[in-house]
Amino acid sequence: MGAYLNKICQTPNLDELARRSVQFDQAFTSVSSCSPSRAALLTGSPAHATGMYGLHHSVHHFNAFDATDSLPARLKRLGIFTGIIGKKHVGPRAAFQFDFEQTEENNHINQVGRNITHMKLLARQFLRQANTLDKPFFLYIAFHDPHRCRNEPQFGSFCERFGTGEPGTGRIPDWVPWYYRPEEIELPYNIQDTEAARRDVAAQYTTISRLDQGVGLMLRELEAAGHANDTLILYTSDNGIPFLAGRTNLYEPGIRIPLLMYQPGVRPGISRAMTSLLDIAPTVLHWFHGTNPSLPLQPDIETNEIEPLPYSKSLLHVEHKESAPSEDEAIFASHTHHEVTMYYPMRAIRTRRYKLIHNINFGAPFPIDQDLYASPTFQDILNRTKEGRPLYWYKTLRQYYYRPQWELYDLHSDPLEMHNLHGSPKLQTIETELRERLWRWQRDTRDPWLCAPAGVVVDGHGHCGALDNDLQLD
């Protein structure tokens, strides 16, 4: 979007929201996969702690633990009217139930995720109900744009033709499509500079502009309902872009996300605070409680006792007084599956300067999801590789597929994450500290993969039984 210095993609509504908000320039997802990320956002716990290890829908069939105490559940107990419009993609239903639900579970996803006119009318219906009930409300609007739409090729790779009024596409009355010339696109470094990739990104930009116009419609509905000046507004994304090195990766294009937070009466500006989607639930609860931001959300699976959430925080404080950035500040990431066949568990710690990634299943090639595989961008890379033609890309497919167990990057000198510094004598102390912090985070969040791949968890206190597979010291 323009607020994050994209000069081509037209996002006037998001840019205006950003001008009125605290804009975080160091925001990250905690897992780069749709359902696990949404579960993390709605609980404040990492994916390995919720049990939402991969995608919820179809044959993948991942669900969070039955005992998961989610944000909508907690808010309902506080007497708050809860609603969701758009992509839900989490389960089980009992753990993530809203009072008002218009999702892919009872609609076609395009109607509640891309048809911004229909979504606007659903938001109007929800806000009228909230006003009639005279209750505070929480409305979670989950656009499906700019997700790919592999199963509906007649609408284009990103459903950019859905609702344009072309024959067979339908018409979205409130949408004025923006079209982009492939040659004018400013490509990020992780996308190859070819005609196929440029056309793919141009199609995505059209759907980002549709999302942007949808955001404008929602904000106008909020104002018409009389709540423009008493509502906390958060805008973010579940994961990185659906391109190579993006979604399903813990590299920067996979975990960097936008985050805007508008709070009435609070001065806008740019925040350098490091934050992740794990901070959303505590922030919302802090807004409604107005008291302790460190609220328990997740019952312990074994004892069924409520425990505080480690490593998540309310963001409301940054709007009042933000402390000086600390080089020790860090966010953590946890990825296990995307599709059920894509078993590639990774854990990571990212400070302001360094990132350490642990590829637990490093012996296998990195998996490619079905949406990406069918995309023009990946097929272009694949065909060029097979035919021995130039890729115009920053890696080779072999480099992308085969990764070492540990990856350490100095993001100040190597923002493209090209030079793995694992084992560097000059960084031995830093790497040791990062590995210890990452292990403590896994222990404190009860990660089932705590001891993998060199050992097996033998008790609930973080003790590991060695497998003697020669991986411990690698």
XYZ file of C-alpha atoms in Angstrom:
474
model
C 0.000 0.000 0.000
C 1.032 3.603 -0.406
C 1.450 4.036 3.336
C 4.235 1.433 3.194
C 5.892 3.262 0.280
C 4.475 1.312 -2.653
C 4.294 3.934 -5.399
C 2.216 1.927 -7.889
C -0.624 0.112 -6.116
C -3.515 2.493 -5.460
C -4.754 2.256 -1.843
C -6.228 5.680 -0.956
C -8.551 4.366 1.782
C -5.849 2.422 3.583
C -3.476 5.346 3.203
C -6.031 7.662 4.808
C -6.553 5.178 7.648
C -2.785 5.046 8.098
C -2.594 8.854 8.359
C -5.047 8.690 11.278
C -3.437 5.660 12.935
C -0.349 4.402 14.618
C 1.433 2.655 11.750
C 3.762 -0.157 12.795
C 6.762 -0.600 10.534
C 8.096 -3.618 12.450
C 5.017 -5.884 12.428
C 5.172 -9.623 11.811
C 2.908 -12.610 11.620
C 3.709 -15.401 14.070
C 3.159 -18.098 11.427
C 3.044 -17.726 7.650
C -0.007 -19.866 6.922
C -3.694 -18.946 6.791
C -5.491 -21.045 9.440
C -2.609 -21.220 11.946
C -2.173 -17.450 11.664
C -5.875 -16.731 12.168
C -5.929 -19.027 15.191
C -2.907 -17.190 16.611
C -4.568 -13.824 15.986
C -7.779 -14.955 17.708
C -6.054 -16.510 20.732
C -2.775 -14.728 21.327
C -0.952 -18.077 21.329
C 1.456 -19.486 18.720
C 0.180 -22.148 16.350
C 1.967 -24.991 18.112
C 0.220 -24.023 21.365
C -3.281 -23.904 19.860
C -2.982 -27.171 17.920
C -3.867 -25.420 14.654
C -0.856 -26.854 12.860
C -2.097 -26.323 9.287
C -5.049 -25.448 7.080
C -8.519 -26.020 8.452
C -10.465 -26.770 5.283
C -10.885 -29.846 3.102
C -8.561 -32.840 3.454
C -6.101 -30.857 5.582
C -8.649 -30.836 8.439
C -6.554 -29.176 11.128
C -8.370 -27.864 14.208
C -7.307 -26.119 17.371
C -7.621 -27.927 20.669
C -11.187 -28.277 21.915
C -10.281 -26.382 25.097
C -9.032 -23.325 23.191
C -10.457 -20.161 24.725
C -10.594 -17.719 21.837
C -11.065 -13.976 21.608
C -14.747 -14.184 20.501
C -15.488 -16.577 23.362
C -13.883 -14.314 25.955
C -15.591 -11.223 24.586
C -19.000 -12.886 24.573
C -18.533 -13.676 28.268
C -17.915 -9.955 28.788
C -21.290 -9.175 27.179
C -19.794 -7.957 23.899
C -21.664 -8.600 20.633
C -19.277 -10.440 18.290
C -19.360 -10.815 14.525
C -17.335 -12.082 11.589
C -17.739 -11.271 7.894
C -15.520 -13.060 5.383
C -12.895 -15.758 5.682
C -13.052 -17.694 8.955
C -10.898 -20.738 8.177
C -10.465 -21.899 11.784
C -12.068 -24.541 13.963
C -13.491 -26.264 15.851
C -16.666 -24.257 15.635
C -17.324 -24.412 19.373
C -13.986 -22.749 20.083
C -14.341 -19.911 17.537
C -18.040 -19.079 17.574
C -19.293 -15.553 16.921
C -22.809 -14.215 17.558
C -23.076 -13.037 13.934
C -21.387 -15.173 11.261
C -21.309 -14.650 7.507
C -18.350 -16.718 6.311
C -17.356 -19.400 3.809
C -19.213 -21.843 6.070
C -22.610 -20.427 5.055
C -21.762 -18.442 1.866
C -19.563 -18.672 -1.201
C -16.222 -17.226 -0.128
C -16.209 -14.721 -3.005
C -19.494 -13.224 -1.816
C -18.328 -12.619 1.744
C -14.627 -12.121 0.970
C -14.466 -10.230 -2.344
C -17.933 -8.794 -3.044
C -17.393 -5.556 -1.164
C -20.967 -4.364 -1.783
C -22.405 -7.500 -0.187
C -19.889 -7.251 2.664
C -20.846 -3.616 3.216
C -24.507 -4.572 3.600
C -23.637 -7.358 6.026
C -21.607 -4.900 8.113
C -24.580 -2.530 8.107
C -26.805 -5.373 9.343
C -24.359 -6.254 12.118
C -23.972 -2.659 13.306
C -27.729 -2.156 13.374
C -28.078 -5.249 15.543
C -25.364 -3.978 17.888
C -27.119 -0.629 18.197
C -30.498 -2.291 18.765
C -28.987 -4.474 21.492
C -27.166 -1.410 22.874
C -24.010 -3.484 23.286
C -20.345 -2.854 22.628
C -19.228 -4.897 19.644
C -16.294 -6.694 18.081
C -16.493 -7.094 14.295
C -13.831 -9.160 12.523
C -13.869 -8.445 8.768
C -11.716 -10.904 6.858
C -11.309 -10.021 3.196
C -10.372 -12.917 0.914
C -8.548 -10.488 -1.376
C -5.746 -10.617 -2.365
C -5.698 -14.420 -1.995
C -5.237 -16.520 -5.124
C -8.267 -18.326 -6.580
C -6.810 -21.443 -8.151
C -10.157 -23.258 -8.408
C -11.863 -20.494 -10.417
C -9.532 -19.799 -13.353
C -12.277 -17.958 -15.254
C -11.803 -15.073 -12.816
C -8.012 -14.868 -13.206
C -5.136 -15.959 -10.977
C -6.235 -13.653 -8.143
C -9.968 -13.469 -8.994
C -9.188 -10.012 -10.340
C -11.994 -10.354 -12.916
C -14.636 -11.344 -10.371
C -17.288 -8.629 -10.264
C -15.868 -6.480 -13.085
C -19.007 -6.697 -15.224
C -17.278 -8.644 -17.988
C -19.380 -11.496 -19.443
C -19.729 -14.258 -16.861
C -18.036 -12.370 -14.016
C -20.940 -10.568 -12.340
C -20.881 -6.989 -11.141
C -19.873 -5.506 -7.788
C -21.710 -2.150 -7.744
C -19.341 -0.368 -5.351
C -16.148 -1.460 -7.063
C -14.296 0.667 -9.580
C -11.461 -1.635 -10.742
C -7.916 -0.343 -11.034
C -5.826 -2.010 -13.731
C -2.037 -2.064 -13.811
C 0.439 -2.410 -16.654
C 2.948 -5.207 -15.997
C 5.857 -3.010 -17.053
C 5.091 -0.391 -14.374
C 5.174 -2.848 -11.448
C 8.025 -2.428 -8.967
C 8.836 -6.027 -8.096
C 10.063 -7.070 -4.657
C 13.374 -8.906 -4.688
C 11.817 -12.336 -4.131
C 9.858 -12.277 -7.416
C 11.655 -12.873 -10.698
C 11.686 -10.066 -13.260
C 9.796 -11.767 -16.105
C 6.630 -10.992 -18.035
C 4.715 -13.858 -16.394
C 5.572 -12.712 -12.884
C 4.830 -9.075 -13.645
C 1.372 -9.982 -14.961
C 0.750 -12.070 -11.840
C 1.642 -9.167 -9.535
C -0.412 -6.737 -11.631
C -3.436 -9.021 -11.159
C -2.845 -9.087 -7.419
C -2.643 -5.299 -7.321
C -6.108 -5.092 -8.871
C -7.517 -7.164 -5.999
C -5.605 -5.118 -3.423
C -7.353 -2.053 -4.816
C -10.689 -3.870 -4.416
C -9.832 -4.647 -0.814
C -8.879 -1.002 -0.308
C -12.251 0.197 -1.589
C -13.887 -2.362 0.703
C -12.070 -0.886 3.688
C -13.412 2.536 2.724
C -16.961 1.161 2.588
C -16.607 -0.420 6.036
C -15.325 2.784 7.594
C -18.255 4.720 6.140
C -20.687 2.135 7.562
C -19.053 2.577 10.960
C -19.494 6.329 10.717
C -23.142 6.023 9.604
C -23.828 3.798 12.616
C -22.492 6.508 14.916
C -19.327 4.685 16.002
C -16.504 6.392 14.112
C -15.297 8.121 17.283
C -15.596 5.348 19.871
C -14.148 2.346 18.049
C -10.658 0.851 17.993
C -9.759 -0.062 14.401
C -7.012 -2.550 13.545
C -5.949 -3.439 10.022
C -3.482 -6.245 9.324
C -2.843 -9.399 7.286
C -2.591 -13.074 8.189
C 0.648 -13.828 6.315
C 2.995 -12.758 3.567
C 2.341 -12.682 -0.169
C 1.610 -15.966 -2.033
C 4.865 -15.996 -3.961
C 8.167 -17.812 -3.521
C 9.879 -16.886 -0.214
C 6.538 -15.420 0.903
C 3.665 -17.353 2.451
C 4.719 -20.612 4.213
C 8.231 -19.175 4.727
C 9.804 -17.486 7.735
C 11.892 -15.244 5.484
C 10.995 -11.541 5.539
C 8.494 -11.658 2.606
C 6.647 -14.419 4.470
C 6.334 -12.794 7.887
C 6.415 -9.013 7.391
C 2.866 -7.645 7.502
C 1.079 -4.280 7.631
C -0.413 -3.193 10.939
C -2.458 -0.033 11.461
C -4.153 0.868 14.747
C -6.590 3.763 15.011
C -7.674 4.816 18.489
C -9.988 7.832 18.763
C -8.340 10.844 20.322
C -4.823 9.422 20.172
C -2.090 11.079 18.127
C -1.149 9.161 14.955
C 2.389 8.411 13.899
C 4.929 5.742 12.997
C 5.849 3.138 15.604
C 9.110 1.220 15.551
C 7.919 -1.199 18.223
C 8.392 -4.829 17.249
C 5.037 -6.572 17.295
C 3.362 -9.696 16.003
C -0.167 -10.971 15.491
C 0.095 -12.577 18.941
C -0.354 -9.033 20.288
C -3.773 -8.502 18.691
C -5.858 -10.483 21.200
C -4.292 -8.820 24.281
C -4.750 -5.424 22.606
C -8.461 -5.993 21.975
C -9.003 -7.334 25.488
C -7.102 -4.393 26.942
C -9.352 -2.032 24.960
C -12.499 -3.595 26.411
C -11.168 -4.307 29.900
C -9.220 -1.093 30.335
C -7.205 -2.883 33.004
C -4.571 -5.609 32.835
C -3.313 -6.222 29.272
C -1.668 -9.547 30.216
C -4.860 -11.539 30.209
C -4.983 -15.344 30.155
C -6.490 -16.782 27.003
C -5.473 -20.415 26.756
C -6.156 -23.228 29.241
C -3.333 -25.637 29.874
C -4.144 -28.853 28.009
C -3.054 -31.185 30.817
C -4.291 -29.420 33.950
C -7.135 -27.373 32.403
C -5.919 -24.415 34.442
C -5.808 -20.936 32.966
C -2.276 -19.647 32.553
C -1.013 -16.204 31.463
C 0.083 -15.817 27.887
C 3.863 -15.543 27.591
C 5.427 -13.413 24.893
C 2.352 -11.398 23.905
C 1.395 -7.892 24.928
C -1.150 -5.126 24.477
C -0.173 -2.509 21.905
C -2.271 0.305 23.345
C 0.668 1.642 25.337
C 2.634 2.541 22.205
C 0.085 5.231 21.419
C 0.863 7.068 24.621
C 4.553 6.615 25.299
C 6.928 4.417 23.393
C 10.261 3.459 24.902
C 13.460 3.673 22.893
C 13.983 0.674 20.590
C 15.995 -2.130 22.136
C 18.341 -4.307 20.110
C 17.277 -7.250 22.301
C 13.604 -6.862 21.386
C 12.373 -9.902 19.446
C 9.416 -11.643 17.880
C 9.075 -15.407 17.507
C 7.624 -17.480 14.681
C 6.368 -21.053 14.527
C 5.396 -22.938 11.364
C 4.633 -26.644 11.066
C 2.295 -27.429 8.156
C 0.386 -25.511 5.527
C -1.379 -28.188 3.524
C -1.398 -31.555 5.292
C 1.310 -32.913 2.975
C 3.573 -29.913 3.576
C 5.374 -31.063 6.723
C 8.216 -28.598 7.182
C 8.321 -27.426 10.814
C 10.361 -24.282 11.425
C 10.911 -22.107 14.461
C 12.507 -18.662 14.418
C 13.539 -15.709 16.524
C 13.939 -12.296 14.903
C 15.517 -9.343 16.673
C 15.969 -5.917 15.121
C 19.204 -7.065 13.528
C 19.389 -10.851 13.467
C 17.156 -13.743 12.495
C 17.752 -17.363 13.462
C 15.651 -20.030 11.732
C 15.593 -23.681 12.802
C 14.496 -25.916 9.916
C 13.481 -29.041 11.810
C 12.733 -31.199 8.748
C 15.752 -29.887 6.853
C 16.443 -33.257 5.212
C 13.379 -32.849 2.979
C 12.928 -30.385 0.115
C 10.908 -27.314 1.063
C 7.295 -27.980 -0.047
C 5.265 -25.916 -2.517
C 1.552 -25.324 -1.896
C -1.033 -26.040 -4.586
C -2.039 -22.397 -5.083
C 1.537 -21.314 -5.661
C 2.382 -24.321 -7.828
C -0.443 -23.495 -10.248
C 0.451 -19.800 -10.372
C 1.954 -18.155 -13.473
C 4.932 -17.039 -11.383
C 5.941 -20.489 -10.161
C 5.236 -22.206 -13.465
C 7.521 -19.637 -15.100
C 10.322 -20.435 -12.638
C 9.738 -24.174 -13.025
C 9.743 -24.140 -16.821
C 12.795 -21.898 -17.009
C 14.644 -24.245 -14.643
C 13.705 -27.335 -16.666
C 14.698 -25.665 -19.935
C 17.925 -24.162 -18.622
C 16.842 -20.592 -19.333
C 17.761 -17.587 -17.163
C 15.491 -17.224 -14.110
C 16.006 -13.480 -13.476
C 15.570 -14.427 -9.832
C 17.745 -14.062 -6.750
C 18.059 -17.826 -6.154
C 17.871 -21.135 -7.952
C 15.103 -23.613 -7.273
C 17.620 -26.016 -5.751
C 18.806 -23.338 -3.319
C 15.184 -22.614 -2.451
C 14.227 -26.257 -1.913
C 17.206 -27.464 0.107
C 17.910 -25.601 3.308
C 20.289 -26.271 6.179
C 19.115 -27.070 9.686
C 20.090 -23.617 10.968
C 19.980 -20.280 9.173
C 21.382 -17.101 10.737
C 21.124 -13.736 9.001
C 22.367 -10.253 9.763
C 19.433 -8.249 8.422
C 21.322 -4.956 8.569
C 23.986 -6.051 6.086
C 21.969 -8.785 4.360
C 18.282 -7.807 4.114
C 17.713 -10.349 1.313
C 18.792 -13.200 3.646
C 21.271 -14.562 1.129
C 24.297 -15.219 3.369
C 23.811 -17.832 6.069
C 26.118 -16.962 8.972
C 25.393 -20.081 11.023
C 28.612 -21.296 12.607
C 30.488 -18.031 12.017
C 33.140 -17.660 14.747
C 32.520 -13.905 14.892
C 28.857 -14.478 15.729
C 29.244 -17.475 18.020
C 28.101 -15.610 21.132
C 25.143 -14.025 19.337
C 24.035 -17.326 17.794
C 24.289 -19.123 21.130
C 22.154 -16.453 22.798
C 19.557 -16.591 20.018
C 19.377 -20.397 20.193
C 18.917 -20.249 23.956
C 16.152 -17.632 23.657
C 14.408 -19.629 20.954
C 14.594 -22.799 23.071
C 13.202 -21.000 26.135
C 10.320 -19.649 24.059
C 9.536 -23.138 22.786
C 9.692 -24.502 26.327
C 7.538 -21.745 27.787
C 4.907 -22.127 25.060
C 4.994 -25.943 25.373
C 6.060 -26.608 21.835
C 5.691 -30.338 20.997
C 8.680 -29.898 18.635
C 10.897 -28.615 21.449
C 13.403 -31.441 21.192
C 13.183 -32.172 17.470
C 14.972 -33.369 15.437
C 17.709 -34.550 17.808
C 15.509 -35.808 20.636
C 12.090 -36.585 22.088
C 10.206 -34.668 24.775
C 10.151 -36.921 27.845
C 8.160 -34.814 30.317
C 6.307 -31.540 30.754
C 9.379 -29.648 31.985
C 11.290 -29.382 28.733
C 13.550 -32.370 29.224
C 14.651 -34.140 26.068
C 15.644 -37.726 25.457
C 18.501 -37.936 22.951
C 17.983 -39.972 19.787
C 21.715 -40.322 19.046
C 21.107 -39.334 15.417
C 24.140 -37.031 15.163
C 21.990 -33.901 14.789
C 22.381 -32.400 18.263
C 25.527 -30.416 17.526
C 24.889 -29.631 13.847
